[in-house]
Amino acid sequence: MAYLHCLPPSVEPRVSDHMPNIIDMIQQILDNGCAYTINGDVYFSVDKFPEYGKLSGRRLEDNRAGERVAVDTRKKNPADFALWKSAKEGEPFWESPWGPGRPGWHIECSAMSAAYLGYSFDIHGGGMDLVFPHHENEIAQSCAACKKSNITYWIHNGFVNIDSEKMSKSLGNFFTIRQVIDLYHPLALRLFLIGTHYRSPINYTIAQIESASDRLFYIYQALYDSQIVLSQYDEASRKDSIPAGTASCINKFQDEFLVSMSDDLHTPVALAAMSDPLKLINDLLHTRKGKKQGLRIESLAALEKTITSGLEILGLVPTSYEEALHELREKALKRAKLTEEQVRQKITERDTARQNKEYERSDAVRKELAVVGIALMDSPEGTTWRPAIPLALQEEQELMRVSDAILEL
């Protein structure tokens, strides 16, 4: 989580440390007449809570008992759920007014959130699969314990699919974050994840993560190059105001970024809004020095500050752009199963072929590296390399774009 720049929570409570809170809440629900006991078990009575189903939109008559767990015929309503379960042999247990046992699945969350946030708070998160029954039951039991209980926003994230199939161990397409970041920069994974709205399902493919990694390299390279140029000028000596075109580009980005992030954290639109200022940065970096050098430097400084501010909000600012670029290159070499020295040898081999006018051989070397995601870039100073989407995936993406264009027609 730290590698992905996820901020640590203020509190990470453990159920085993909050048994008194859980028992007190269950007793309150019983005292309010919304639960009943049977031989050491305590069940919530959904019939006592008329609003049951308001989060998921499900009606009690639509629920079919016994699909996930065995039906307890002692319950007054098949939809009634356990607040406390009597101890079974070999299970851990705690003492309670109803005998030794352990809490039900749902009551733990209500009790711990109430302990730290109170009965009313702004945001409650979780996956789409928790809407029913978990969150529905949380609402019911929290409101039964305290009528003023209320959560302003329920935030549910979509699932991660693998090549359009739900990720699961049974399908054998299950893997961990550690496995992904072994080959890709952690912030490339973060960029990939926030490239889809959090409520929507997201489809993980090698092409998608490669695209995110390529985009991250492009962003960091532009900002690093800007910092190199800006470091050559004393900030105190820069007094020129930025040109109207740059100011307009910055204002447009800031407006789009704010509107999209305010619209239920619409991160894909916020990321897309960076395209124009990044393009302008690259245009300015390749502008020849001249009479308007002061304006160029002011523009670069303003644009670099603006983009960095957006990246900070999205959790995408690395310790240093130079270090991140190095890490992205190292990951690309690992995926390509090459070393830096081997790439240098290929560049030398290509340079020799070009000098000997063996252009077919020169092109073959370039393509050989492109196939494994290493792009060569020629300049007056010589040939360098950067990570790129492997050639086969580029061709695949191009075919998909053409297909989508044809479908739109």
CSV table of C-alpha atoms in Angstrom, one decimal:
chain,number,residue,atom,x,y,z
A,1,MET,CA,0.0,0.0,0.0
A,2,ALA,CA,2.9,2.3,0.7
A,3,TYR,CA,4.4,1.6,-2.7
A,4,LEU,CA,1.1,2.5,-4.3
A,5,HIS,CA,1.0,5.8,-2.3
A,6,CYS,CA,-2.1,4.8,-0.4
A,7,LEU,CA,-2.3,6.9,2.8
A,8,PRO,CA,-2.4,4.8,6.0
A,9,PRO,CA,-5.6,4.9,7.9
A,10,SER,CA,-5.7,6.8,11.2
A,11,VAL,CA,-7.0,3.8,13.0
A,12,GLU,CA,-6.9,0.0,12.1
A,13,PRO,CA,-9.1,-1.5,14.8
A,14,ARG,CA,-9.2,-5.2,15.6
A,15,VAL,CA,-12.5,-7.0,16.4
A,16,SER,CA,-10.8,-8.9,19.3
A,17,ASP,CA,-10.0,-5.6,21.0
A,18,HIS,CA,-13.6,-4.4,20.8
A,19,MET,CA,-15.7,-7.1,22.3
A,20,PRO,CA,-17.1,-4.8,25.0
A,21,ASN,CA,-18.3,-2.3,22.3
A,22,ILE,CA,-19.8,-5.2,20.3
A,23,ILE,CA,-21.6,-6.7,23.2
A,24,ASP,CA,-22.9,-3.3,24.3
A,25,MET,CA,-24.3,-2.6,20.9
A,26,ILE,CA,-26.0,-6.0,20.7
A,27,GLN,CA,-27.6,-5.4,24.1
A,28,GLN,CA,-28.8,-2.0,23.0
A,29,ILE,CA,-30.5,-3.6,19.9
A,30,LEU,CA,-32.1,-6.2,22.2
A,31,ASP,CA,-33.3,-3.5,24.6
A,32,ASN,CA,-34.9,-1.6,21.6
A,33,GLY,CA,-36.8,-4.7,20.7
A,34,CYS,CA,-35.1,-5.3,17.3
A,35,ALA,CA,-33.4,-8.6,18.2
A,36,TYR,CA,-34.1,-11.9,20.0
A,37,THR,CA,-32.2,-14.7,21.6
A,38,ILE,CA,-32.3,-18.5,20.9
A,39,ASN,CA,-30.1,-20.8,23.0
A,40,GLY,CA,-27.1,-18.5,23.2
A,41,ASP,CA,-27.5,-17.0,19.7
A,42,VAL,CA,-28.8,-13.5,19.1
A,43,TYR,CA,-30.6,-12.7,15.8
A,44,PHE,CA,-31.6,-9.3,14.4
A,45,SER,CA,-35.2,-9.2,13.4
A,46,VAL,CA,-35.5,-7.6,10.0
A,47,ASP,CA,-39.3,-7.3,10.4
A,48,LYS,CA,-38.6,-4.7,13.1
A,49,PHE,CA,-36.8,-2.5,10.7
A,50,PRO,CA,-39.2,-1.4,7.9
A,51,GLU,CA,-36.5,0.4,5.9
A,52,TYR,CA,-34.5,-2.9,5.5
A,53,GLY,CA,-33.3,-3.0,1.8
A,54,LYS,CA,-33.1,0.8,1.3
A,55,LEU,CA,-29.5,0.7,0.3
A,56,SER,CA,-29.6,-2.3,-2.1
A,57,GLY,CA,-33.1,-1.7,-3.3
A,58,ARG,CA,-33.9,-5.4,-2.6
A,59,ARG,CA,-37.2,-6.4,-1.0
A,60,LEU,CA,-37.4,-9.1,1.7
A,61,GLU,CA,-39.6,-11.3,-0.5
A,62,ASP,CA,-36.9,-11.3,-3.2
A,63,ASN,CA,-34.4,-12.9,-0.9
A,64,ARG,CA,-34.0,-16.6,-1.1
A,65,ALA,CA,-32.7,-18.2,2.1
A,66,GLY,CA,-30.2,-21.0,2.2
A,67,GLU,CA,-28.1,-20.0,-0.9
A,68,ARG,CA,-25.0,-19.1,1.0
A,69,VAL,CA,-25.5,-20.6,4.4
A,70,ALA,CA,-27.7,-23.3,5.9
A,71,VAL,CA,-31.2,-22.1,6.9
A,72,ASP,CA,-31.7,-21.9,10.6
A,73,THR,CA,-35.3,-23.0,11.1
A,74,ARG,CA,-35.3,-21.4,14.6
A,75,LYS,CA,-35.3,-17.9,13.1
A,76,LYS,CA,-38.5,-15.9,13.0
A,77,ASN,CA,-37.7,-14.7,9.4
A,78,PRO,CA,-35.3,-16.5,7.1
A,79,ALA,CA,-33.6,-13.1,6.5
A,80,ASP,CA,-32.8,-12.5,10.1
A,81,PHE,CA,-29.1,-12.4,10.6
A,82,ALA,CA,-26.8,-13.3,13.5
A,83,LEU,CA,-25.5,-10.6,15.9
A,84,TRP,CA,-23.9,-13.2,18.3
A,85,LYS,CA,-23.2,-16.9,17.7
A,86,SER,CA,-22.9,-19.4,20.5
A,87,ALA,CA,-19.6,-21.1,20.8
A,88,LYS,CA,-19.0,-24.3,18.9
A,89,GLU,CA,-16.3,-26.8,19.9
A,90,GLY,CA,-12.9,-25.8,18.7
A,91,GLU,CA,-13.8,-22.2,17.9
A,92,PRO,CA,-12.5,-19.1,19.7
A,93,PHE,CA,-15.0,-17.5,22.0
A,94,TRP,CA,-15.7,-14.7,24.4
A,95,GLU,CA,-18.0,-14.4,27.4
A,96,SER,CA,-21.2,-12.5,27.0
A,97,PRO,CA,-24.6,-12.1,28.7
A,98,TRP,CA,-25.9,-14.8,26.3
A,99,GLY,CA,-23.2,-17.3,27.0
A,100,PRO,CA,-19.8,-17.9,25.4
A,101,GLY,CA,-19.6,-17.1,21.7
A,102,ARG,CA,-18.4,-14.8,19.0
A,103,PRO,CA,-19.9,-11.8,17.1
A,104,GLY,CA,-21.7,-12.1,13.8
A,105,TRP,CA,-20.0,-10.9,10.6
A,106,HIS,CA,-21.9,-7.6,10.4
A,107,ILE,CA,-22.0,-6.3,14.0
A,108,GLU,CA,-18.2,-5.9,14.2
A,109,CYS,CA,-18.2,-3.1,11.6
A,110,SER,CA,-21.1,-1.2,13.1
A,111,ALA,CA,-19.6,-1.3,16.6
A,112,MET,CA,-16.0,-0.3,15.6
A,113,SER,CA,-17.1,2.5,13.3
A,114,ALA,CA,-19.4,3.8,16.1
A,115,ALA,CA,-16.5,3.6,18.6
A,116,TYR,CA,-14.3,5.9,16.5
A,117,LEU,CA,-16.6,7.9,14.3
A,118,GLY,CA,-19.9,8.0,16.2
A,119,TYR,CA,-23.2,6.8,14.8
A,120,SER,CA,-23.3,9.3,12.1
A,121,PHE,CA,-20.4,10.0,9.7
A,122,ASP,CA,-19.8,11.1,6.1
A,123,ILE,CA,-18.4,8.2,4.1
A,124,HIS,CA,-18.5,4.4,4.3
A,125,GLY,CA,-16.6,2.4,1.7
A,126,GLY,CA,-16.4,-1.1,0.4
A,127,GLY,CA,-16.7,-3.3,-2.7
A,128,MET,CA,-19.9,-3.7,-4.8
A,129,ASP,CA,-20.3,-7.2,-3.4
A,130,LEU,CA,-20.8,-5.8,0.1
A,131,VAL,CA,-23.9,-3.8,-0.7
A,132,PHE,CA,-26.0,-6.8,0.2
A,133,PRO,CA,-26.1,-8.3,2.7
A,134,HIS,CA,-23.2,-6.7,4.7
A,135,HIS,CA,-23.9,-3.0,4.3
A,136,GLU,CA,-27.6,-3.5,4.4
A,137,ASN,CA,-27.3,-5.3,7.7
A,138,GLU,CA,-24.9,-2.7,9.0
A,139,ILE,CA,-27.5,0.0,8.4
A,140,ALA,CA,-30.3,-2.0,10.0
A,141,GLN,CA,-28.3,-2.8,13.2
A,142,SER,CA,-26.8,0.6,13.6
A,143,CYS,CA,-30.1,2.3,13.2
A,144,ALA,CA,-31.7,-0.2,15.6
A,145,ALA,CA,-29.0,0.7,18.2
A,146,CYS,CA,-29.3,4.4,17.6
A,147,LYS,CA,-32.2,6.0,15.7
A,148,LYS,CA,-30.0,9.0,14.7
A,149,SER,CA,-27.4,6.7,12.9
A,150,ASN,CA,-26.7,8.0,9.4
A,151,ILE,CA,-24.1,7.7,6.7
A,152,THR,CA,-24.1,10.5,4.1
A,153,TYR,CA,-22.3,8.7,1.3
A,154,TRP,CA,-21.9,5.0,0.5
A,155,ILE,CA,-18.9,4.5,-1.7
A,156,HIS,CA,-18.7,1.1,-3.5
A,157,ASN,CA,-15.9,0.2,-5.9
A,158,GLY,CA,-16.2,-2.1,-8.9
A,159,PHE,CA,-14.4,-5.4,-9.4
A,160,VAL,CA,-11.1,-6.0,-11.1
A,161,ASN,CA,-11.5,-8.4,-14.0
A,162,ILE,CA,-8.6,-10.2,-15.8
A,163,ASP,CA,-8.9,-10.3,-19.5
A,164,SER,CA,-12.7,-9.7,-19.2
A,165,GLU,CA,-13.1,-12.5,-16.6
A,166,LYS,CA,-13.7,-12.0,-12.9
A,167,MET,CA,-10.5,-12.5,-11.0
A,168,SER,CA,-10.7,-15.6,-8.8
A,169,LYS,CA,-8.5,-18.4,-7.6
A,170,SER,CA,-10.8,-21.0,-9.0
A,171,LEU,CA,-10.2,-19.7,-12.5
A,172,GLY,CA,-6.5,-19.6,-12.0
A,173,ASN,CA,-6.3,-15.9,-13.0
A,174,PHE,CA,-5.7,-14.6,-9.5
A,175,PHE,CA,-2.5,-12.7,-8.7
A,176,THR,CA,-1.3,-10.2,-6.1
A,177,ILE,CA,-0.2,-6.6,-6.2
A,178,ARG,CA,3.3,-7.8,-5.3
A,179,GLN,CA,3.4,-9.9,-8.5
A,180,VAL,CA,2.3,-6.9,-10.6
A,181,ILE,CA,4.8,-4.4,-9.1
A,182,ASP,CA,7.6,-7.0,-9.6
A,183,LEU,CA,7.4,-6.1,-13.3
A,184,TYR,CA,5.7,-2.7,-13.3
A,185,HIS,CA,6.3,0.5,-11.3
A,186,PRO,CA,3.8,0.7,-8.4
A,187,LEU,CA,2.6,4.1,-9.6
A,188,ALA,CA,2.0,2.7,-13.0
A,189,LEU,CA,-0.5,0.3,-11.3
A,190,ARG,CA,-2.0,3.3,-9.4
A,191,LEU,CA,-2.3,5.2,-12.7
A,192,PHE,CA,-4.0,2.2,-14.3
A,193,LEU,CA,-6.5,1.8,-11.5
A,194,ILE,CA,-7.5,5.5,-11.4
A,195,GLY,CA,-7.8,5.5,-15.1
A,196,THR,CA,-11.2,3.9,-14.6
A,197,HIS,CA,-14.0,5.4,-12.4
A,198,TYR,CA,-13.9,3.6,-9.0
A,199,ARG,CA,-17.5,2.5,-9.2
A,200,SER,CA,-17.0,0.8,-12.6
A,201,PRO,CA,-15.5,-2.6,-13.1
A,202,ILE,CA,-11.9,-2.5,-14.4
A,203,ASN,CA,-10.4,-4.9,-16.9
A,204,TYR,CA,-6.7,-5.7,-16.2
A,205,THR,CA,-4.8,-6.7,-19.2
A,206,ILE,CA,-1.1,-6.6,-20.1
A,207,ALA,CA,-1.9,-4.1,-22.8
A,208,GLN,CA,-3.6,-1.8,-20.3
A,209,ILE,CA,-0.8,-1.9,-17.6
A,210,GLU,CA,1.8,-1.4,-20.4
A,211,SER,CA,-0.2,1.6,-21.6
A,212,ALA,CA,-0.3,3.1,-18.1
A,213,SER,CA,3.4,2.5,-17.6
A,214,ASP,CA,4.2,4.2,-20.9
A,215,ARG,CA,2.0,7.2,-19.9
A,216,LEU,CA,3.6,7.5,-16.5
A,217,PHE,CA,7.1,7.6,-18.1
A,218,TYR,CA,5.9,10.3,-20.6
A,219,ILE,CA,4.5,12.4,-17.7
A,220,TYR,CA,7.6,12.1,-15.5
A,221,GLN,CA,10.0,12.7,-18.4
A,222,ALA,CA,8.2,16.0,-19.3
A,223,LEU,CA,8.3,17.2,-15.7
A,224,TYR,CA,11.9,16.1,-15.1
A,225,ASP,CA,13.1,17.8,-18.3
A,226,SER,CA,11.2,20.9,-17.1
A,227,GLN,CA,13.0,20.8,-13.8
A,228,ILE,CA,16.4,20.5,-15.6
A,229,VAL,CA,15.7,23.6,-17.7
A,230,LEU,CA,14.3,25.6,-14.8
A,231,SER,CA,17.3,24.7,-12.6
A,232,GLN,CA,19.4,26.8,-14.9
A,233,TYR,CA,17.6,30.0,-14.1
A,234,ASP,CA,17.4,31.8,-10.8
A,235,GLU,CA,13.8,32.0,-9.7
A,236,ALA,CA,14.3,35.5,-8.2
A,237,SER,CA,15.4,36.8,-11.6
A,238,ARG,CA,12.3,35.6,-13.4
A,239,LYS,CA,9.8,38.5,-13.6
A,240,ASP,CA,8.0,38.0,-16.8
A,241,SER,CA,4.3,37.1,-16.6
A,242,ILE,CA,3.1,34.0,-18.5
A,243,PRO,CA,1.6,34.4,-22.0
A,244,ALA,CA,-2.2,34.4,-22.4
A,245,GLY,CA,-2.1,31.1,-24.2
A,246,THR,CA,-0.3,29.4,-21.2
A,247,ALA,CA,-2.6,31.0,-18.7
A,248,SER,CA,-5.6,29.8,-20.7
A,249,CYS,CA,-4.3,26.3,-20.8
A,250,ILE,CA,-3.7,26.3,-17.1
A,251,ASN,CA,-7.1,27.7,-16.2
A,252,LYS,CA,-8.8,25.2,-18.5
A,253,PHE,CA,-7.0,22.3,-16.8
A,254,GLN,CA,-7.7,23.5,-13.3
A,255,ASP,CA,-11.4,24.0,-14.1
A,256,GLU,CA,-11.7,20.5,-15.7
A,257,PHE,CA,-9.7,18.9,-12.9
A,258,LEU,CA,-11.8,20.5,-10.1
A,259,VAL,CA,-15.1,19.7,-11.8
A,260,SER,CA,-14.2,16.1,-12.6
A,261,MET,CA,-12.8,15.3,-9.1
A,262,SER,CA,-15.9,17.0,-7.5
A,263,ASP,CA,-18.1,14.8,-9.6
A,264,ASP,CA,-17.8,11.6,-7.5
A,265,LEU,CA,-14.0,11.5,-7.9
A,266,HIS,CA,-14.1,11.1,-11.7
A,267,THR,CA,-10.4,10.4,-12.0
A,268,PRO,CA,-10.3,9.4,-15.7
A,269,VAL,CA,-11.5,12.8,-16.7
A,270,ALA,CA,-9.0,14.5,-14.4
A,271,LEU,CA,-6.1,12.5,-15.9
A,272,ALA,CA,-7.3,13.3,-19.4
A,273,ALA,CA,-7.3,17.0,-18.6
A,274,MET,CA,-3.5,16.8,-18.2
A,275,SER,CA,-2.9,16.1,-21.9
A,276,ASP,CA,-3.0,19.7,-23.1
A,277,PRO,CA,-0.7,21.2,-20.5
A,278,LEU,CA,1.8,18.3,-20.9
A,279,LYS,CA,1.8,18.8,-24.6
A,280,LEU,CA,2.5,22.5,-24.1
A,281,ILE,CA,5.4,21.6,-21.8
A,282,ASN,CA,6.9,19.4,-24.4
A,283,ASP,CA,6.4,22.1,-27.1
A,284,LEU,CA,8.2,24.7,-24.9
A,285,LEU,CA,11.0,22.3,-24.1
A,286,HIS,CA,11.7,22.0,-27.8
A,287,THR,CA,11.4,25.7,-28.5
A,288,ARG,CA,14.6,27.4,-29.6
A,289,LYS,CA,16.0,30.1,-27.3
A,290,GLY,CA,15.3,33.6,-28.4
A,291,LYS,CA,13.8,36.9,-27.5
A,292,LYS,CA,10.9,35.3,-25.7
A,293,GLN,CA,13.1,33.0,-23.5
A,294,GLY,CA,11.8,34.7,-20.3
A,295,LEU,CA,8.2,34.0,-21.2
A,296,ARG,CA,9.2,30.4,-22.1
A,297,ILE,CA,10.8,29.8,-18.7
A,298,GLU,CA,7.8,31.4,-16.9
A,299,SER,CA,5.4,29.2,-18.8
A,300,LEU,CA,7.4,26.1,-18.0
A,301,ALA,CA,7.5,27.0,-14.3
A,302,ALA,CA,3.8,27.6,-14.1
A,303,LEU,CA,2.9,24.5,-16.1
A,304,GLU,CA,5.2,22.2,-14.1
A,305,LYS,CA,3.7,23.6,-10.8
A,306,THR,CA,0.2,23.1,-12.0
A,307,ILE,CA,0.6,19.5,-13.2
A,308,THR,CA,2.5,18.5,-10.1
A,309,SER,CA,-0.3,19.9,-8.0
A,310,GLY,CA,-2.8,17.7,-9.8
A,311,LEU,CA,-0.5,14.7,-9.5
A,312,GLU,CA,-0.2,15.3,-5.7
A,313,ILE,CA,-4.0,15.1,-5.4
A,314,LEU,CA,-4.0,11.9,-7.3
A,315,GLY,CA,-1.2,10.4,-5.2
A,316,LEU,CA,1.2,10.2,-8.3
A,317,VAL,CA,4.1,12.4,-7.2
A,318,PRO,CA,7.3,10.2,-6.7
A,319,THR,CA,10.1,11.0,-4.4
A,320,SER,CA,11.9,12.4,-7.4
A,321,TYR,CA,11.2,12.3,-11.1
A,322,GLU,CA,14.7,11.2,-11.9
A,323,GLU,CA,14.5,8.3,-9.5
A,324,ALA,CA,11.1,7.2,-10.8
A,325,LEU,CA,12.3,7.4,-14.5
A,326,HIS,CA,15.3,5.1,-13.5
A,327,GLU,CA,12.9,2.7,-11.8
A,328,LEU,CA,10.6,2.6,-14.8
A,329,ARG,CA,13.6,1.8,-17.0
A,330,GLU,CA,14.7,-0.9,-14.7
A,331,LYS,CA,11.2,-2.5,-14.7
A,332,ALA,CA,11.2,-2.3,-18.5
A,333,LEU,CA,14.5,-4.1,-18.8
A,334,LYS,CA,13.3,-6.8,-16.5
A,335,ARG,CA,10.2,-7.4,-18.6
A,336,ALA,CA,12.4,-7.4,-21.7
A,337,LYS,CA,14.8,-9.9,-20.0
A,338,LEU,CA,17.7,-7.6,-21.0
A,339,THR,CA,20.3,-5.7,-19.1
A,340,GLU,CA,21.3,-2.1,-19.6
A,341,GLU,CA,24.6,-3.3,-21.1
A,342,GLN,CA,22.9,-5.5,-23.6
A,343,VAL,CA,20.7,-2.6,-24.8
A,344,ARG,CA,23.9,-0.5,-25.1
A,345,GLN,CA,25.5,-3.2,-27.2
A,346,LYS,CA,22.4,-3.3,-29.5
A,347,ILE,CA,22.6,0.5,-29.9
A,348,THR,CA,26.3,0.2,-30.8
A,349,GLU,CA,25.5,-2.6,-33.2
A,350,ARG,CA,22.8,-0.4,-34.8
A,351,ASP,CA,25.2,2.6,-35.0
A,352,THR,CA,27.8,0.4,-36.8
A,353,ALA,CA,25.2,-0.9,-39.3
A,354,ARG,CA,24.1,2.7,-40.1
A,355,GLN,CA,27.6,3.9,-40.6
A,356,ASN,CA,28.1,1.0,-43.0
A,357,LYS,CA,24.8,1.8,-44.7
A,358,GLU,CA,23.4,-1.5,-43.7
A,359,TYR,CA,20.0,0.0,-43.2
A,360,GLU,CA,18.1,-3.3,-43.1
A,361,ARG,CA,20.2,-4.5,-40.3
A,362,SER,CA,19.8,-1.2,-38.5
A,363,ASP,CA,16.0,-1.4,-38.8
A,364,ALA,CA,16.1,-5.0,-37.7
A,365,VAL,CA,17.9,-4.1,-34.4
A,366,ARG,CA,15.4,-1.3,-33.8
A,367,LYS,CA,12.5,-3.7,-34.3
A,368,GLU,CA,14.1,-6.4,-32.2
A,369,LEU,CA,14.2,-4.0,-29.3
A,370,ALA,CA,10.7,-2.6,-30.0
A,371,VAL,CA,9.2,-6.1,-29.8
A,372,VAL,CA,10.3,-6.4,-26.2
A,373,GLY,CA,9.3,-2.8,-25.2
A,374,ILE,CA,12.5,-0.9,-25.7
A,375,ALA,CA,12.3,2.2,-28.0
A,376,LEU,CA,15.4,3.8,-29.5
A,377,MET,CA,15.5,7.6,-29.9
A,378,ASP,CA,18.0,9.4,-32.1
A,379,SER,CA,19.2,12.9,-31.6
A,380,PRO,CA,22.2,15.0,-32.5
A,381,GLU,CA,23.8,13.9,-29.2
A,382,GLY,CA,23.4,10.2,-30.0
A,383,THR,CA,20.9,7.4,-29.5
A,384,THR,CA,19.2,6.8,-26.2
A,385,TRP,CA,16.4,4.4,-25.2
A,386,ARG,CA,13.2,4.6,-23.2
A,387,PRO,CA,10.5,2.0,-22.2
A,388,ALA,CA,7.7,1.6,-24.7
A,389,ILE,CA,4.6,-0.6,-25.2
A,390,PRO,CA,5.9,-3.8,-26.9
A,391,LEU,CA,5.3,-3.7,-30.7
A,392,ALA,CA,2.8,-6.6,-30.7
A,393,LEU,CA,0.6,-4.8,-28.2
A,394,GLN,CA,0.9,-1.5,-30.1
A,395,GLU,CA,-0.4,-3.2,-33.2
A,396,GLU,CA,-3.2,-4.9,-31.2
A,397,GLN,CA,-4.2,-1.5,-29.8
A,398,GLU,CA,-4.2,0.0,-33.2
A,399,LEU,CA,-6.4,-2.7,-34.6
A,400,MET,CA,-8.8,-2.2,-31.7
A,401,ARG,CA,-8.9,1.6,-32.4
A,402,VAL,CA,-9.7,0.9,-36.0
A,403,SER,CA,-12.4,-1.6,-35.1
A,404,ASP,CA,-14.0,0.9,-32.7
A,405,ALA,CA,-13.9,3.6,-35.4
A,406,ILE,CA,-15.6,1.3,-37.9
A,407,LEU,CA,-18.3,0.4,-35.3
A,408,GLU,CA,-18.9,4.1,-34.7
A,409,LEU,CA,-19.4,4.7,-38.4
